[in-house]
XYZ file of C-alpha atoms in Angstrom:
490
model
C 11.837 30.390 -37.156
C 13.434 28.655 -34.206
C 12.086 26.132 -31.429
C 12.474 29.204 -28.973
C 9.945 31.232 -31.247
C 7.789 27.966 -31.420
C 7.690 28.443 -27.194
C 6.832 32.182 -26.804
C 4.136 31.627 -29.996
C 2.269 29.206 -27.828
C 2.188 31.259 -24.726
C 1.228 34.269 -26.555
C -1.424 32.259 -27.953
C -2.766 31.140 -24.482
C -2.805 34.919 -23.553
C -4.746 36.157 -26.402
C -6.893 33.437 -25.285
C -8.134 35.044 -22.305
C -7.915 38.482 -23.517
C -10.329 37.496 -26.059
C -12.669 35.512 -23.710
C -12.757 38.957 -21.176
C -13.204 41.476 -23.719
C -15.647 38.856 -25.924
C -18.082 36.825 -23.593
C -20.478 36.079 -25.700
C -17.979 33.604 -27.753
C -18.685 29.848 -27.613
C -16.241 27.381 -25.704
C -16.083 25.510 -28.751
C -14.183 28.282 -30.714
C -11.431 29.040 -27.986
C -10.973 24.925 -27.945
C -10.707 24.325 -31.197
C -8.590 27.370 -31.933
C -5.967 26.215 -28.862
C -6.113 22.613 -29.889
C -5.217 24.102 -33.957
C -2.423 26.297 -32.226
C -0.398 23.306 -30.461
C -1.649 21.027 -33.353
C 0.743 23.633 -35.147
C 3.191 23.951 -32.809
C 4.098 20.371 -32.751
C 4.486 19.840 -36.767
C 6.533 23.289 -36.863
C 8.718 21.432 -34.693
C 8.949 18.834 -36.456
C 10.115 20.712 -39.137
C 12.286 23.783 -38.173
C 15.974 23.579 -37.357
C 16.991 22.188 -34.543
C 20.695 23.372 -33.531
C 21.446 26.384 -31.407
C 22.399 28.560 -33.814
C 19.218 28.982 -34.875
C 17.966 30.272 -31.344
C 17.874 33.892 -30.638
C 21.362 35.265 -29.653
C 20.286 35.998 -25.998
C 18.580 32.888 -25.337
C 21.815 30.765 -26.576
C 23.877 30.766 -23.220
C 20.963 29.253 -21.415
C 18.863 27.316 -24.062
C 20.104 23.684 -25.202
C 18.712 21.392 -28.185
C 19.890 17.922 -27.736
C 18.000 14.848 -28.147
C 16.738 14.573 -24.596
C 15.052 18.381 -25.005
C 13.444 17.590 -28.556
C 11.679 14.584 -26.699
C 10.234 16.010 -23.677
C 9.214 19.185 -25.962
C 7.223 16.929 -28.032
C 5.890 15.019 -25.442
C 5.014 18.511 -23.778
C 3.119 19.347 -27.064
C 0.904 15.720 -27.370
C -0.052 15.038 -23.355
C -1.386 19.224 -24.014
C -2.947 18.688 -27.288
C -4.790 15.364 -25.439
C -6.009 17.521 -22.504
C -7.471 19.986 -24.600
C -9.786 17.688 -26.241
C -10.583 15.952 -23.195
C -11.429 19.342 -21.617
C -13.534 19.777 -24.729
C -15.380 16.923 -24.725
C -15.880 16.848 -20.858
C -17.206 20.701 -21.543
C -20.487 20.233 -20.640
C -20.354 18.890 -17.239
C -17.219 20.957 -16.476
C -19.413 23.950 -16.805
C -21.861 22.762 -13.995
C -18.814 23.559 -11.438
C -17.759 27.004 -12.602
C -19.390 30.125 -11.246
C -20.031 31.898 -14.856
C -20.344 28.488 -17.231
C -17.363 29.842 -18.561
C -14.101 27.734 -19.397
C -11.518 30.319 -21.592
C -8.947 29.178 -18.159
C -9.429 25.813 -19.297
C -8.207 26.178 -22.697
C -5.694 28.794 -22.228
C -3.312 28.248 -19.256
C -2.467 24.910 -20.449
C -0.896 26.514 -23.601
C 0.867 28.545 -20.880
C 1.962 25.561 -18.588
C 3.175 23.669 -22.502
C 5.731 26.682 -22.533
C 7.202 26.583 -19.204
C 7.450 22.311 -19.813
C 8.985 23.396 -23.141
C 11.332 25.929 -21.432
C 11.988 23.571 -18.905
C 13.275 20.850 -21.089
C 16.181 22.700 -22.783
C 17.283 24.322 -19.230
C 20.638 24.791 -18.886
C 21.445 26.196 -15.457
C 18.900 26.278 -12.140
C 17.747 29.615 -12.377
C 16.139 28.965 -15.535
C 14.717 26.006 -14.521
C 13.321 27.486 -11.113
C 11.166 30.643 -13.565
C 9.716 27.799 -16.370
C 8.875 25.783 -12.964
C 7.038 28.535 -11.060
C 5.213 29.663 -14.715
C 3.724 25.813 -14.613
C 3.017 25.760 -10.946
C 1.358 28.874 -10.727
C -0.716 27.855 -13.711
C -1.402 24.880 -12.126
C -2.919 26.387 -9.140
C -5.323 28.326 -11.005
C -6.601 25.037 -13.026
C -6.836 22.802 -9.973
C -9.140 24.943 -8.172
C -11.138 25.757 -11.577
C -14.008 23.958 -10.601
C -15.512 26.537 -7.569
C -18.324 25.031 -6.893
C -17.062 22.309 -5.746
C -15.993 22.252 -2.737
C -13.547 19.141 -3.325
C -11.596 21.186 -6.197
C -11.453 24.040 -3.726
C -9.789 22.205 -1.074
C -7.619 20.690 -3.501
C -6.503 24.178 -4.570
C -5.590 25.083 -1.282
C -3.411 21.854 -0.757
C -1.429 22.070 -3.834
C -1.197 25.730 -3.162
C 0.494 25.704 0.125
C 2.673 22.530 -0.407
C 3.793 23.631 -3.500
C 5.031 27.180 -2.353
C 7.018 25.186 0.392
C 8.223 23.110 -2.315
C 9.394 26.299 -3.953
C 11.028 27.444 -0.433
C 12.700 23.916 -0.299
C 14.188 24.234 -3.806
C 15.193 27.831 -3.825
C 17.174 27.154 -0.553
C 18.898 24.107 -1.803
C 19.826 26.370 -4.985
C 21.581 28.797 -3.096
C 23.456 26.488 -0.757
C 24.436 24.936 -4.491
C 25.644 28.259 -5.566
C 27.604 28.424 -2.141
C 29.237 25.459 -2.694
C 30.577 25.601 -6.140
C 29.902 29.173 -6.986
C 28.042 28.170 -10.231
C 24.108 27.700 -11.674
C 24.631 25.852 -14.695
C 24.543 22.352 -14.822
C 28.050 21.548 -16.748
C 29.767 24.574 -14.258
C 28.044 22.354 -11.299
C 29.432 19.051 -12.291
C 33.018 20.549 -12.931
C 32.886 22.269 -9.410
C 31.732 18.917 -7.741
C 34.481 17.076 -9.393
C 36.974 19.321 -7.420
C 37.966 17.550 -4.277
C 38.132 20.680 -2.883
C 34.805 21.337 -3.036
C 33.091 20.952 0.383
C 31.002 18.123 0.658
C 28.664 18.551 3.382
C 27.686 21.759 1.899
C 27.416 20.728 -1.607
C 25.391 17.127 -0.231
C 22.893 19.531 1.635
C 21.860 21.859 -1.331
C 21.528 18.871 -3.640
C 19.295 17.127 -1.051
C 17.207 19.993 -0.438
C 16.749 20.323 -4.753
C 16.358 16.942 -4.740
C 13.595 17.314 -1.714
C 11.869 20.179 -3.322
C 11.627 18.676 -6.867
C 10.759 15.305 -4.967
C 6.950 17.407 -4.027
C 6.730 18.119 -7.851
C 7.049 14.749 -8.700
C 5.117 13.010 -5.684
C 8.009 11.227 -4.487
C 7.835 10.140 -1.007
C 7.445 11.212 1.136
C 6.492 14.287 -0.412
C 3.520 12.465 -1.717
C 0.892 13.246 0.745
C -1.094 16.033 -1.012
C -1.528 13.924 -4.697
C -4.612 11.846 -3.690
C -6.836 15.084 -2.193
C -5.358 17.010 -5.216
C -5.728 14.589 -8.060
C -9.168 13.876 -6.667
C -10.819 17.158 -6.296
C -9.226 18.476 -9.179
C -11.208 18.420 -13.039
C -10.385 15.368 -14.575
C -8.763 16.855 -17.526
C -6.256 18.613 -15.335
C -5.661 15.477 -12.729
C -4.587 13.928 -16.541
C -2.315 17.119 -17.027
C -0.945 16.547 -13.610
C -0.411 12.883 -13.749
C 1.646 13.177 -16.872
C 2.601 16.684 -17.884
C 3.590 17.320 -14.756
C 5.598 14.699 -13.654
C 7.634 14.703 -16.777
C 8.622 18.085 -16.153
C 9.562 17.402 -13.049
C 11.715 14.256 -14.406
C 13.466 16.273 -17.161
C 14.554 18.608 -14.574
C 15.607 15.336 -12.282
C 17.020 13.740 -15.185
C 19.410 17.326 -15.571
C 20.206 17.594 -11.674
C 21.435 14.391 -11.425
C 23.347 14.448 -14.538
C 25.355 17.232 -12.615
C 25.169 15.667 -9.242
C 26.401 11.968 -10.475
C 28.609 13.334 -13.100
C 32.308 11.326 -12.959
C 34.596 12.516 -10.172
C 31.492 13.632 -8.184
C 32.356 14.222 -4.825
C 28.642 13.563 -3.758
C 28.229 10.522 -6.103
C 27.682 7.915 -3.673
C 25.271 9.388 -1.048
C 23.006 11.109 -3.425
C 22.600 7.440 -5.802
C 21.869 5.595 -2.238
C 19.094 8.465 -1.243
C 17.839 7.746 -4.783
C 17.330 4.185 -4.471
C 15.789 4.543 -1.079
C 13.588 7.159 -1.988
C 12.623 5.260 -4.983
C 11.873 2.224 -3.029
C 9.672 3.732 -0.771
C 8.264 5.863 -3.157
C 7.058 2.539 -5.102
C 5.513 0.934 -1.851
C 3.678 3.918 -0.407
C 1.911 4.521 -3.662
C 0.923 0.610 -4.466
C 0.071 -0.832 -0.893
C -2.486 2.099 -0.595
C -3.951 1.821 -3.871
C -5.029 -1.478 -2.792
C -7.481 -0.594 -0.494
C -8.847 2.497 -2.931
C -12.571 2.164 -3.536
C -12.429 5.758 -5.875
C -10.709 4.964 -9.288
C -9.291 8.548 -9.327
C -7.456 8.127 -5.764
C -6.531 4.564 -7.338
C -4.727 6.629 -10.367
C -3.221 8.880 -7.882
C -1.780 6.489 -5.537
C -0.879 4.610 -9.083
C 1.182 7.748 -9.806
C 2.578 7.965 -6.700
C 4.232 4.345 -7.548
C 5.332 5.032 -10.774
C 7.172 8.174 -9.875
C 8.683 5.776 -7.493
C 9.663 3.236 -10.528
C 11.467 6.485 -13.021
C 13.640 7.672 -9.538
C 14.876 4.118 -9.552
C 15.241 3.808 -13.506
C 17.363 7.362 -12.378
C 19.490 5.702 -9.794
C 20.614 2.687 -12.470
C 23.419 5.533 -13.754
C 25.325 3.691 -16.905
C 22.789 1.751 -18.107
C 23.817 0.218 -21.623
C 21.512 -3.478 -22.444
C 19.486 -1.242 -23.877
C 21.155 1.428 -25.605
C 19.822 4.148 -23.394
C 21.302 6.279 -20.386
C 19.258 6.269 -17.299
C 17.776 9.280 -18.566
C 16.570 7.621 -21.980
C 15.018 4.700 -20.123
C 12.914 7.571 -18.528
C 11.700 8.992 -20.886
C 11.104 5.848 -22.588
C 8.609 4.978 -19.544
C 6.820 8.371 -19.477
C 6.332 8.123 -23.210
C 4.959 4.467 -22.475
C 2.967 6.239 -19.488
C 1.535 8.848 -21.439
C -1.056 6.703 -23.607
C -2.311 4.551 -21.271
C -2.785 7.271 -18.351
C -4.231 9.487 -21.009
C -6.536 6.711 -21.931
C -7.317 5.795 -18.813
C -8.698 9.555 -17.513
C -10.540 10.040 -20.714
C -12.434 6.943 -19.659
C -13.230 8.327 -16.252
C -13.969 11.778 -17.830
C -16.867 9.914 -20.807
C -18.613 8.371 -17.764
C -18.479 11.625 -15.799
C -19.675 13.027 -18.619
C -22.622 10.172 -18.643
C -23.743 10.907 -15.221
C -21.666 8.533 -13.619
C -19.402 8.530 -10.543
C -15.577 7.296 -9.866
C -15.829 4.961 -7.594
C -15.250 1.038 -8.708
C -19.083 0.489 -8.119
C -19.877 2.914 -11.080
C -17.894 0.373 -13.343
C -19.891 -2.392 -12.534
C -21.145 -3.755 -15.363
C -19.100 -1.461 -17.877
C -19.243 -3.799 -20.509
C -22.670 -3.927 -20.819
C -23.146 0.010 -20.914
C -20.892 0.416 -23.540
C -18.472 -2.440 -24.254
C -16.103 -0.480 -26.725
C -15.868 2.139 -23.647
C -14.927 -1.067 -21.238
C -12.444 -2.766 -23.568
C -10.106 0.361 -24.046
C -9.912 1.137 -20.081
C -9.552 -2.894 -19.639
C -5.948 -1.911 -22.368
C -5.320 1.174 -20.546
C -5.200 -0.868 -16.405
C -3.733 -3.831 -18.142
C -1.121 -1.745 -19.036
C -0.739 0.331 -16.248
C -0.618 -2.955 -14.361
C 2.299 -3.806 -16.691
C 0.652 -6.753 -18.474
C 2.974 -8.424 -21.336
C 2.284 -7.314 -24.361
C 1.159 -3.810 -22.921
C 3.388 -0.740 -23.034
C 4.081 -0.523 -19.588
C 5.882 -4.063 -19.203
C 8.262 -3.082 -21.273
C 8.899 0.259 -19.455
C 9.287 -2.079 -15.910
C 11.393 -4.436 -17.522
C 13.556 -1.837 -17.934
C 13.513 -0.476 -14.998
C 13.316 -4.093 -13.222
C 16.607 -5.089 -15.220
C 18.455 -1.870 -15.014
C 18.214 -2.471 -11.161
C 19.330 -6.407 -11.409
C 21.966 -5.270 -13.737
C 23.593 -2.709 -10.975
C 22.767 -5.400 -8.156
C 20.138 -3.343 -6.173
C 18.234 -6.219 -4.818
C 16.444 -4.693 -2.010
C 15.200 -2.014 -4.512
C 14.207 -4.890 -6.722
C 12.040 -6.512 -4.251
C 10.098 -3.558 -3.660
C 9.466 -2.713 -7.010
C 8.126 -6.405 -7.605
C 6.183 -6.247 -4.497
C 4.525 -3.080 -5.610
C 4.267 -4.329 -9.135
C 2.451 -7.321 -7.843
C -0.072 -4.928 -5.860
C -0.591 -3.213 -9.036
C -2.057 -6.405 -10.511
C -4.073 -6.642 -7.546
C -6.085 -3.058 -8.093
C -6.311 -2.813 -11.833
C -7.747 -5.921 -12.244
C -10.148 -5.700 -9.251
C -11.541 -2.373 -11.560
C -11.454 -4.427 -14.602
C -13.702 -7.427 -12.937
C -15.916 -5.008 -12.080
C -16.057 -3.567 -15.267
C -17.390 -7.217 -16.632
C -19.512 -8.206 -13.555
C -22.911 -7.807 -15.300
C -24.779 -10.261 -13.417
C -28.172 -8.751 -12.603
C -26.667 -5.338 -13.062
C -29.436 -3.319 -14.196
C -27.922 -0.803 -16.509
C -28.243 2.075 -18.886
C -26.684 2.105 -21.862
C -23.806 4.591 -22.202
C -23.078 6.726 -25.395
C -19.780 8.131 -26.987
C -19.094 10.142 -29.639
C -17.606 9.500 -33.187
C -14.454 11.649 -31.761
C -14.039 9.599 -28.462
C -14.124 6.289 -29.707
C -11.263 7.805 -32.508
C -8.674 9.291 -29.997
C -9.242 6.034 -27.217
C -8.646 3.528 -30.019
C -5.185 5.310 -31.524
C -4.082 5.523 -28.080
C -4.921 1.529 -27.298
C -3.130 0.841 -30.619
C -0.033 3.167 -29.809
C -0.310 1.141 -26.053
C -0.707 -2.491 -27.962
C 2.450 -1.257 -30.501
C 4.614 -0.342 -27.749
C 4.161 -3.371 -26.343
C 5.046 -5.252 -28.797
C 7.857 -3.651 -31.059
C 9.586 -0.919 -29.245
C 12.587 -0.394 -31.000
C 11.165 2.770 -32.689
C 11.089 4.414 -29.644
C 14.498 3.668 -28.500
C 16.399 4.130 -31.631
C 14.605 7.493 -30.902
C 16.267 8.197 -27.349
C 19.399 6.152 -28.284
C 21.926 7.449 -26.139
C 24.462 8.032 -28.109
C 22.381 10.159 -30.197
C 22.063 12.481 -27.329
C 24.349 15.414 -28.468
C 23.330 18.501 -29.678
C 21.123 17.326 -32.723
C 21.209 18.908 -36.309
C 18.647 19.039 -38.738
């Protein structure tokens, strides 16, 4: 068995899924959750276990399939953030179903096996054309499960947003392929980053296609200012799939980044220097448009989206900080390092807003008032999972911005410094104006709210894994150690 079979297993899964959902109606939710959550539960300890070098792939899929540190990660990660959003579309099950036309939820449980594939596929990518068919399979998916809720009008409209920004997304990136291909005649990363070491090379063509990838993957990632359509869409979307978004999503997108620019930074590169300045400028304003407007956010799911907005902004500047070594890690480790650091605590952080949607309860910062006196195990593990997001010492995600923050001092960027501490600063300002409100139970006439054995299981590991992180990294890094990046070996 290889990591390849471990990818087409999983999609096959997801479409035996709905086969068996349309040709067996009567069967319960419960059954097609449990049996997808066993399936990636699976997935993930077979590949743990299998080999790991390309030999062991199938002979056709070796030219375009690598297995190096980097792609082990992100497959893993891939695996866990769709494992969590399984059992947070279980447990949400009940008042998903009021939104659905039939009551039924088989999409739910099976295109996210689907979109775990193309993220799988996507990590190992070894040339654009591969990357641009994984990418469309998790898009496409993604349409479907952001307009899954049709009676609501809100998940509607947000189907229709992502829809037609993300096909001229697709338009955007496609183009900026080809003018790639025009410049250096190749589609694989290492045949791009030879060709762009040529001086002969044109550089006006070759700095227009990578802008335009760079553009079109920017509207994947909610960079700015490609941004505008993740508020409408995170909002109106289910909250198990906003979580799939905020995360799974974006680190697909970032792998992809993380390739690109390996290519389009890669020593000798005659577009080096323009494309790292449009990185740090992006990245700055990326940070600033997604904190200053989370300030003023009185919806806790448009606060996570505008929040996601500024930590996209945050990984394109850990991207631009190329050579990074305090820490052991490349500028694509210290990624990764962050979205493995972002996964708990945004995970954590959605299942909190999905238990109290689940409870009757609305998003908006005046259905957390008095939190803690509803259910004060409920109100302690979203106080870990802002704090963190915030970037609180001792959390996770200071340690992910400090690396960031020093990788930038390190390289000199100052002006991209300021705005990241400006936006980090506003970040304080909106977590912790949920989490007052959360403990504001001053004639606050409440009800109390319940959770189940399960819930109260999967939000305390991930408050540990944030609290661990916080404090003793290292495991994680000796992990994505850089120079452990080569092809790896069982």
């Amino acid at each position: 068995m290889s990591v390849f079979t471990i990818e087409a297993g999983l999609a096959l899964l997801g479409l035996v899924l709905l086969l068996v959902e349309a040709f067996k109606p009567d069967i319960s939710r419960r059954t097609l959750g449990l049996t997808a959550i066993a399936g990636t539960a699976l997935a993930f300890v077979l590949l743990l276990v299998v080999r790991h070098d390309a030999a062991s792939l199938p002979s056709f899929m070796q030219p375009w399939h690598q297995l190096d540190t980097l792609a082990l990660f992100y497959k893993g990660f891939a695996l866990v953030i769709t494992l969590l959003v399984l059992w947070l579309t279980l447990e949400c099950a009940p008042y998903l179903t009021r939104f659905t036309l039939d009551g039924k939820l088989a999409e739910m449980f099976s295109l996210p096996l689907i979109v775990c594939s193309g993220m799988m596929w996507m990590a190992s990518a070894r040339d654009l054309v591969t990357v641009f068919v994984a990418l469309e399979l998790v898009t496409v998916s993604f349409y479907v499960l952001v307009a899954f809720a049709r009676k609501s009008a809100f998940s509607l409209e947000a189907g229709v947003k992502y829809l037609i920004l993300g096909a001229l997304s697709t338009g955007i990136l496609v183009y900026g392929i080809a003018w790639i291909y025009g410049a250096t005649g190749m589609m694989s990363f290492e045949g791009i980053a030879k060709a762009l070491a040529n001086p002969a090379t044109s550089k006006s063509t070759a700095l227009f296609g990578a802008a335009l990838i760079l553009c079109g993957l920017g509207f994947k990632v909610a960079a700015a200012p490609f941004h505008m359509w993740v508020p409408d869409v995170y909002q109106g979307a289910p909250t198990p799939v906003t979580a799939f978004l905020s995360v799974g999503s974006k680190a697909a997108g970032f792998v992809v980044l993380t390739r690109a620019l390996d290519a389009f930074l890669s020593p000798g590169s005659v577009i080096s220097t323009e494309i790292q300045a449009f990185l740090l400028v992006i990245g700055s304003l990326t940070v600033l448009l997604g904190s200053l407007p989370a300030m003023f956010q009185t919806s806790v799911k448009r606060l996570l989206a505008y929040s996601s907005i500024s930590h996209a902004g945050y990984l394109l500047l850990a991207l631009a900080c190329r050579e990074t070594a305090r820490f052991e890690l490349s500028s694509g480790g210290i990624v990764a390092f962050y979205l493995a650091t972002y996964l708990p605590m945004t995970v954590l952080g959605f299942l909190g807003l999905g238990l109290m949607r689940a409870n009757g309860l609305g998003e908006d910062i005046k259905d957390f008032t008095g939190l803690a006196k509803r259910n004060p195990t409920l109100a302690l593990f979203m106080t870990v999972s802002f704090a963190s997001l915030a970037g609180l010492p001792l959390t996770a995600g200071f340690i992910g911005k400090l690396f960031v923050f020093l990788g930038l001092a390190d390289h000199g960027y100052w002006g991209a410094l300021s705005c990241a501490v400006i936006a980090a600063a506003a970040g304080f300002y909106y977590y912790f104006k949920t989490i007052l409100a959360m403990y504001t139970t001053e004639g606050v006439e409440t009800t109390a709210l319940t959770l189940s054995t399960a819930s109260k299981a999967v939000a305390g590991v991930l408050a540990v894994i944030i609290l661990i992180l916080g404090v003793y990294p290292k495991p994680l890094q000796k992990v994505l150690t850089s120079g452990e990046a080569a092809v790896v070996a069982k």
